[in-house]
Short mmCIF file of C-alpha atoms and ligand atoms in Angstrom, two decimals:
data_model
loop_
_atom_site.label_atom_id
_atom_site.label_comp_id
_atom_site.label_asym_id
_atom_site.label_seq_id
_atom_site.Cartn_x
_atom_site.Cartn_y
_atom_site.Cartn_z
CA UNK A 1 45.04 41.53 1.15
CA UNK A 2 42.05 43.58 2.29
CA UNK A 3 39.65 45.57 0.14
CA UNK A 4 36.24 47.21 0.40
CA UNK A 5 33.38 45.39 -1.27
CA UNK A 6 29.75 45.21 -2.20
CA UNK A 7 27.93 44.17 1.02
CA UNK A 8 25.76 41.65 -0.81
CA UNK A 9 28.67 39.36 -1.58
CA UNK A 10 29.86 37.32 1.38
CA UNK A 11 32.28 34.99 -0.33
CA UNK A 12 33.94 35.25 -3.72
CA UNK A 13 35.77 32.11 -4.84
CA UNK A 14 38.04 32.43 -7.85
CA UNK A 15 39.73 29.66 -9.83
CA UNK A 16 39.98 27.40 -6.77
CA UNK A 17 41.92 24.19 -7.39
CA UNK A 18 42.39 21.57 -4.67
CA UNK A 19 44.44 18.60 -5.77
CA UNK A 20 45.70 15.43 -4.08
CA UNK A 21 49.25 14.17 -4.54
CA UNK A 22 49.23 10.45 -5.34
CA UNK A 23 51.86 8.01 -6.57
CA UNK A 24 50.07 8.05 -9.94
CA UNK A 25 50.07 11.86 -10.28
CA UNK A 26 47.81 14.66 -9.09
CA UNK A 27 44.14 13.85 -8.50
CA UNK A 28 42.43 17.08 -9.58
CA UNK A 29 39.51 16.83 -7.18
CA UNK A 30 38.51 20.51 -7.40
CA UNK A 31 39.69 21.93 -10.64
CA UNK A 32 38.95 25.61 -11.14
CA UNK A 33 35.82 26.75 -9.31
CA UNK A 34 34.46 30.30 -9.62
CA UNK A 35 31.58 30.93 -7.28
CA UNK A 36 29.98 33.84 -5.45
CA UNK A 37 27.99 33.29 -2.26
CA UNK A 38 25.53 36.04 -1.33
CA UNK A 39 24.92 37.27 2.18
CA UNK A 40 21.94 35.61 3.94
CA UNK A 41 21.37 32.88 1.37
CA UNK A 42 21.36 29.11 1.69
CA UNK A 43 23.59 27.80 -1.07
CA UNK A 44 23.25 24.08 -1.77
CA UNK A 45 26.33 22.30 -3.11
CA UNK A 46 25.21 19.19 -4.98
CA UNK A 47 26.58 16.35 -7.09
CA UNK A 48 27.33 12.64 -6.87
CA UNK A 49 29.89 11.23 -4.45
CA UNK A 50 33.39 11.94 -5.74
CA UNK A 51 32.42 15.13 -7.62
CA UNK A 52 34.59 17.26 -5.29
CA UNK A 53 31.94 19.04 -3.22
CA UNK A 54 33.35 18.12 0.21
CA UNK A 55 36.87 18.93 -0.95
CA UNK A 56 35.59 22.30 -2.16
CA UNK A 57 33.91 22.95 1.22
CA UNK A 58 37.19 22.30 3.05
CA UNK A 59 39.26 24.05 0.39
CA UNK A 60 37.31 27.30 0.84
CA UNK A 61 38.53 27.40 4.44
CA UNK A 62 42.03 26.23 3.59
CA UNK A 63 41.33 23.16 5.75
CA UNK A 64 43.20 20.70 3.58
CA UNK A 65 46.13 18.58 4.70
CA UNK A 66 48.60 16.65 2.60
CA UNK A 67 48.18 14.73 0.38
CA UNK A 68 45.56 17.40 -0.46
CA UNK A 69 46.81 20.90 -1.24
CA UNK A 70 45.58 24.19 -2.69
CA UNK A 71 46.97 24.29 -6.22
CA UNK A 72 45.59 27.78 -6.94
CA UNK A 73 42.80 30.21 -6.22
CA UNK A 74 41.34 32.74 -3.85
CA UNK A 75 38.40 32.68 -1.42
CA UNK A 76 37.65 36.28 -0.50
CA UNK A 77 35.45 36.46 2.59
CA UNK A 78 33.75 39.83 3.18
CA UNK A 79 33.30 39.95 6.93
CA UNK A 80 31.23 42.69 8.54
CA UNK A 81 33.31 45.32 10.24
CA UNK A 82 30.78 47.93 11.33
CA UNK A 83 27.32 48.98 10.28
CA UNK A 84 26.86 48.12 6.62
CA UNK A 85 30.54 48.03 5.63
CA UNK A 86 32.61 44.92 5.09
CA UNK A 87 36.24 43.98 4.62
CA UNK A 88 37.52 41.32 2.26
CA UNK A 89 40.18 38.82 3.35
CA UNK A 90 41.53 35.97 1.28
CA UNK A 91 40.95 32.89 3.45
CA UNK A 92 43.63 31.03 1.52
CA UNK A 93 46.31 33.66 2.05
CA UNK A 94 45.87 34.83 5.66
CA UNK A 95 48.17 33.56 8.43
CA UNK A 96 46.84 30.62 10.48
CA UNK A 97 46.45 32.86 13.59
CA UNK A 98 44.11 35.20 11.72
CA UNK A 99 42.19 32.22 10.34
CA UNK A 100 41.75 30.88 13.90
CA UNK A 101 40.28 34.25 14.91
CA UNK A 102 37.83 34.13 12.00
CA UNK A 103 36.74 30.55 12.73
CA UNK A 104 33.71 30.29 15.05
CA UNK A 105 33.41 34.08 15.38
CA UNK A 106 32.73 34.69 11.68
CA UNK A 107 32.78 31.27 10.00
CA UNK A 108 31.74 27.92 11.45
CA UNK A 109 32.25 24.53 9.85
CA UNK A 110 30.12 21.46 10.57
CA UNK A 111 32.07 18.49 9.20
CA UNK A 112 30.84 15.19 7.85
CA UNK A 113 30.20 12.80 10.74
CA UNK A 114 30.00 15.79 13.05
CA UNK A 115 28.37 13.56 15.65
CA UNK A 116 31.73 11.90 16.15
CA UNK A 117 33.73 15.10 16.61
CA UNK A 118 32.40 15.60 20.14
CA UNK A 119 34.96 14.74 22.81
CA UNK A 120 33.58 11.59 24.53
CA UNK A 121 35.01 12.46 27.95
CA UNK A 122 33.72 16.04 28.15
CA UNK A 123 30.23 17.13 29.07
CA UNK A 124 28.27 19.01 26.40
CA UNK A 125 28.49 22.30 28.32
CA UNK A 126 32.30 22.15 28.48
CA UNK A 127 32.55 21.61 24.72
CA UNK A 128 30.31 24.55 23.85
CA UNK A 129 31.62 26.90 26.56
CA UNK A 130 35.28 26.28 25.66
CA UNK A 131 34.57 27.38 22.08
CA UNK A 132 32.76 30.50 23.30
CA UNK A 133 35.54 31.45 25.77
CA UNK A 134 38.28 30.91 23.21
CA UNK A 135 36.70 33.00 20.49
CA UNK A 136 34.88 35.79 22.34
CA UNK A 137 35.17 38.09 25.33
CA UNK A 138 31.95 36.92 26.96
CA UNK A 139 31.82 36.63 30.73
CA UNK A 140 31.07 33.21 32.25
CA UNK A 141 27.50 34.26 32.91
CA UNK A 142 26.95 35.57 29.34
CA UNK A 143 28.55 32.46 27.84
CA UNK A 144 26.30 30.13 29.85
CA UNK A 145 23.23 32.15 28.88
CA UNK A 146 24.26 31.97 25.24
CA UNK A 147 24.88 28.21 25.47
CA UNK A 148 21.37 27.59 26.84
CA UNK A 149 19.87 29.85 24.14
CA UNK A 150 21.63 27.79 21.46
CA UNK A 151 20.58 24.45 22.97
CA UNK A 152 17.02 25.75 23.01
CA UNK A 153 17.30 26.87 19.36
CA UNK A 154 18.07 23.29 18.32
CA UNK A 155 15.30 21.86 20.50
CA UNK A 156 17.45 20.48 23.34
CA UNK A 157 16.54 20.68 27.02
CA UNK A 158 18.92 22.56 29.38
CA UNK A 159 19.66 19.23 31.11
CA UNK A 160 21.55 18.11 27.99
CA UNK A 161 24.34 20.53 28.96
CA UNK A 162 25.37 18.21 31.83
CA UNK A 163 25.40 15.07 29.68
CA UNK A 164 28.26 13.24 28.00
CA UNK A 165 28.06 12.45 24.26
CA UNK A 166 27.45 8.72 24.88
CA UNK A 167 24.22 9.62 26.69
CA UNK A 168 22.84 11.31 23.54
CA UNK A 169 21.21 9.87 20.42
CA UNK A 170 22.75 10.56 16.99
CA UNK A 171 20.22 13.32 16.33
CA UNK A 172 20.92 14.96 19.70
CA UNK A 173 24.69 14.87 19.11
CA UNK A 174 24.16 16.48 15.74
CA UNK A 175 22.04 19.18 17.37
CA UNK A 176 24.83 19.84 19.88
CA UNK A 177 27.31 20.40 17.03
CA UNK A 178 24.86 22.82 15.41
CA UNK A 179 24.32 24.63 18.75
CA UNK A 180 28.11 24.98 19.09
CA UNK A 181 28.42 26.21 15.49
CA UNK A 182 25.85 28.98 15.96
CA UNK A 183 26.94 29.94 19.49
CA UNK A 184 28.94 32.96 18.32
CA UNK A 185 26.45 33.97 15.60
CA UNK A 186 28.88 33.47 12.71
CA UNK A 187 28.15 35.15 9.39
CA UNK A 188 28.79 31.94 7.45
CA UNK A 189 28.27 28.27 8.26
CA UNK A 190 29.58 25.57 5.97
CA UNK A 191 27.79 22.28 6.72
CA UNK A 192 29.17 19.18 5.03
CA UNK A 193 26.52 16.40 4.86
CA UNK A 194 25.56 17.00 8.52
CA UNK A 195 22.38 14.92 8.46
CA UNK A 196 23.31 12.12 6.06
CA UNK A 197 23.86 9.54 8.82
CA UNK A 198 20.52 10.24 10.51
CA UNK A 199 17.19 8.61 9.87
CA UNK A 200 14.76 10.52 7.68
CA UNK A 201 12.46 11.73 10.49
CA UNK A 202 15.32 13.14 12.56
CA UNK A 203 16.86 14.63 9.43
CA UNK A 204 13.58 16.39 8.67
CA UNK A 205 13.35 17.90 12.15
CA UNK A 206 16.97 19.10 12.07
CA UNK A 207 16.52 20.65 8.63
CA UNK A 208 13.49 22.54 9.92
CA UNK A 209 15.51 23.77 12.91
CA UNK A 210 18.36 24.85 10.64
CA UNK A 211 15.91 26.82 8.52
CA UNK A 212 14.52 28.60 11.57
CA UNK A 213 17.99 29.34 12.97
CA UNK A 214 19.08 30.72 9.61
CA UNK A 215 16.09 33.08 9.55
CA UNK A 216 16.47 34.04 13.20
CA UNK A 217 20.20 34.81 12.98
CA UNK A 218 20.26 35.96 9.35
CA UNK A 219 23.32 33.84 8.64
CA UNK A 220 24.57 32.46 5.35
CA UNK A 221 24.68 28.71 4.93
CA UNK A 222 26.58 26.59 2.44
CA UNK A 223 25.00 23.16 2.68
CA UNK A 224 26.78 20.22 1.07
CA UNK A 225 24.86 17.06 0.22
CA UNK A 226 24.26 14.68 -2.66
CA UNK A 227 20.61 14.50 -1.55
CA UNK A 228 18.59 16.69 -3.93
CA UNK A 229 15.49 16.33 -1.73
CA UNK A 230 17.36 18.12 1.07
CA UNK A 231 18.34 20.91 -1.32
CA UNK A 232 14.69 21.22 -2.39
CA UNK A 233 13.81 21.72 1.27
CA UNK A 234 16.55 24.15 2.25
CA UNK A 235 18.39 25.90 -0.59
CA UNK A 236 17.80 29.31 -2.17
CA UNK A 237 20.39 28.64 -4.89
CA UNK A 238 22.11 25.43 -5.91
CA UNK A 239 25.47 24.72 -7.53
CA UNK A 240 25.82 21.38 -9.32
CA UNK A 241 29.34 19.93 -9.39
CA UNK A 242 30.65 17.25 -11.71
CA UNK A 243 34.22 15.97 -11.94
CA UNK A 244 35.75 18.81 -9.96
CA UNK A 245 33.92 21.55 -11.87
CA UNK A 246 30.76 23.55 -11.42
CA UNK A 247 28.40 22.73 -14.30
CA UNK A 248 25.24 24.64 -13.37
CA UNK A 249 24.35 27.36 -10.85
CA UNK A 250 20.80 28.65 -10.50
CA UNK A 251 17.99 29.30 -8.06
CA UNK A 252 16.55 26.16 -6.45
CA UNK A 253 13.30 26.80 -8.33
CA UNK A 254 15.10 26.87 -11.71
CA UNK A 255 17.18 23.79 -10.90
CA UNK A 256 14.08 21.73 -10.09
CA UNK A 257 11.65 23.22 -12.64
CA UNK A 258 13.96 23.88 -15.56
CA UNK A 259 17.31 22.10 -15.18
CA UNK A 260 19.43 22.91 -18.22
CA UNK A 261 22.62 20.86 -17.95
CA UNK A 262 22.07 17.21 -18.96
CA UNK A 263 23.79 16.12 -15.72
CA UNK A 264 21.41 18.24 -13.62
CA UNK A 265 18.52 16.81 -15.61
CA UNK A 266 19.80 13.31 -14.75
CA UNK A 267 20.04 14.14 -11.04
CA UNK A 268 16.50 15.52 -10.99
CA UNK A 269 15.18 12.50 -12.91
CA UNK A 270 16.75 10.26 -10.25
CA UNK A 271 14.61 11.69 -7.42
CA UNK A 272 11.81 9.29 -6.52
CA UNK A 273 8.32 10.83 -6.35
CA UNK A 274 5.38 9.61 -4.30
CA UNK A 275 2.57 11.16 -6.37
CA UNK A 276 2.15 11.50 -10.15
CA UNK A 277 2.34 8.86 -12.87
CA UNK A 278 4.27 5.68 -12.26
CA UNK A 279 7.36 5.65 -14.45
CA UNK A 280 10.71 3.87 -14.46
CA UNK A 281 13.47 5.93 -12.85
CA UNK A 282 16.24 6.45 -15.36
CA UNK A 283 19.24 7.51 -13.27
CA UNK A 284 22.52 8.51 -14.90
CA UNK A 285 24.31 5.72 -16.78
CA UNK A 286 28.00 5.02 -16.09
CA UNK A 287 30.20 6.21 -13.23
CA UNK A 288 32.09 9.36 -12.29
CA UNK A 289 35.50 9.34 -14.00
CA UNK A 290 38.78 9.30 -12.08
CA UNK A 291 40.22 12.68 -11.01
CA UNK A 292 43.59 11.32 -12.12
CA UNK A 293 42.41 11.20 -15.71
CA UNK A 294 39.45 13.42 -16.53
CA UNK A 295 37.94 12.84 -20.00
CA UNK A 296 38.91 15.49 -22.59
CA UNK A 297 36.39 18.13 -23.72
CA UNK A 298 33.27 18.07 -21.58
CA UNK A 299 34.02 15.72 -18.67
CA UNK A 300 30.42 14.48 -18.74
CA UNK A 301 30.50 13.46 -22.41
CA UNK A 302 31.01 9.68 -21.88
CA UNK A 303 27.73 9.62 -19.88
CA UNK A 304 25.78 12.34 -21.65
CA UNK A 305 22.78 11.32 -23.77
CA UNK A 306 23.06 14.59 -25.72
CA UNK A 307 26.82 14.54 -26.42
CA UNK A 308 27.95 16.02 -29.76
CA UNK A 309 31.28 15.92 -31.57
CA UNK A 310 32.39 19.26 -30.09
CA UNK A 311 31.79 17.86 -26.59
CA UNK A 312 34.60 15.31 -27.01
CA UNK A 313 37.10 18.02 -27.91
CA UNK A 314 36.31 21.35 -26.26
CA UNK A 315 35.54 21.96 -22.59
CA UNK A 316 32.37 24.08 -22.34
CA UNK A 317 32.59 27.31 -20.33
CA UNK A 318 30.10 28.60 -17.76
CA UNK A 319 27.74 31.15 -19.33
CA UNK A 320 24.47 32.72 -18.29
CA UNK A 321 21.85 31.19 -20.56
CA UNK A 322 18.75 32.26 -18.59
CA UNK A 323 18.38 34.98 -15.94
CA UNK A 324 20.79 34.02 -13.13
CA UNK A 325 21.11 30.48 -14.52
CA UNK A 326 24.71 29.71 -15.42
CA UNK A 327 25.51 26.53 -17.31
CA UNK A 328 28.60 24.91 -18.83
CA UNK A 329 27.26 22.99 -21.83
CA UNK A 330 27.75 23.26 -25.59
CA UNK A 331 24.00 22.84 -26.11
CA UNK A 332 23.66 26.49 -25.15
CA UNK A 333 26.55 27.99 -27.09
CA UNK A 334 24.02 29.97 -29.15
CA UNK A 335 21.63 30.66 -26.25
CA UNK A 336 18.62 28.55 -25.38
CA UNK A 337 16.49 26.70 -27.90
CA UNK A 338 12.76 27.42 -27.99
CA UNK A 339 12.23 23.93 -26.51
CA UNK A 340 14.11 24.89 -23.35
CA UNK A 341 12.65 28.39 -22.93
FE1 SF4 B 1 26.45 16.79 -22.80
FE2 SF4 B 1 27.99 18.11 -24.54
FE3 SF4 B 1 26.57 19.45 -22.74
FE4 SF4 B 1 28.68 18.02 -22.00
S1 SF4 B 1 28.70 19.83 -23.31
S2 SF4 B 1 26.73 18.09 -21.01
S3 SF4 B 1 28.54 16.28 -23.37
S4 SF4 B 1 25.78 18.20 -24.39
#
């Protein structure tokens, strides 16, 4: 279904549920996400392992295979059509042929362990050029020019084009996957923990390159990682997930300076600091519950230091409790306290 839209919204996710069939019932990994991604922003998707963020990233693109399946929801992608107008398509309802046409040209996905998705028996140039030929009408000459531009953007020498993946370091392979992802100037890139396996120095350089590419191409980036330090570096806005749900969405500044949800506060308190007073890191007690059996009421209540009676019975709903800061927590049912403001 197509419809005209506000150009500022690039992606509008409504009530998205991605579940896994298991012999013990449905694991409700993503369990009703509403989220709007704005054009040209970097949106950081955060939360502990097992909170559902990678499943959400794949679910948005309908890239789930049994035993995972889309239980419900929409992901309306407003692709540019001409000038300042855009056209909305539901990524979860379009035929696979149309989705293939959107991939690379309009949306690129960098998966977890992207370094290992390169074909070991194909030179780098073949892997990038094949993607360009398949998804665009560029001539051979234009495609090669574009490939070298993209390699340069990620700090790789032209000679890398003639190499095989085994001749590259982990950081170089990751850069090749990023070069391939940006080769057709997509409007949206979804990157799922692309730098987690790399050492900190290489990670830092690649994050800097991603920032520059984003500014240069004006693309929108959804960046998935549990690493809050990476979000501090890269994100404009951050969504915090817990137990298959979004629990707080706000600007990166608000998330780090004034986190409102007790889970977000726990994540921020778990980030080690180099300067400042020495203090014991508290972390978040307990473990993420099983998606086969979420706790009733607020799913965070068994681990929450501020849990109240209502929390054990009623699930909190997302509400805006500060400008553009949306939180699902009963502490804010009557707005913010003076302590938090
Ligand atoms: Fe804690 Fe209750 Fe807020 Fe959940 S709703 S985070 S249990 S205070």
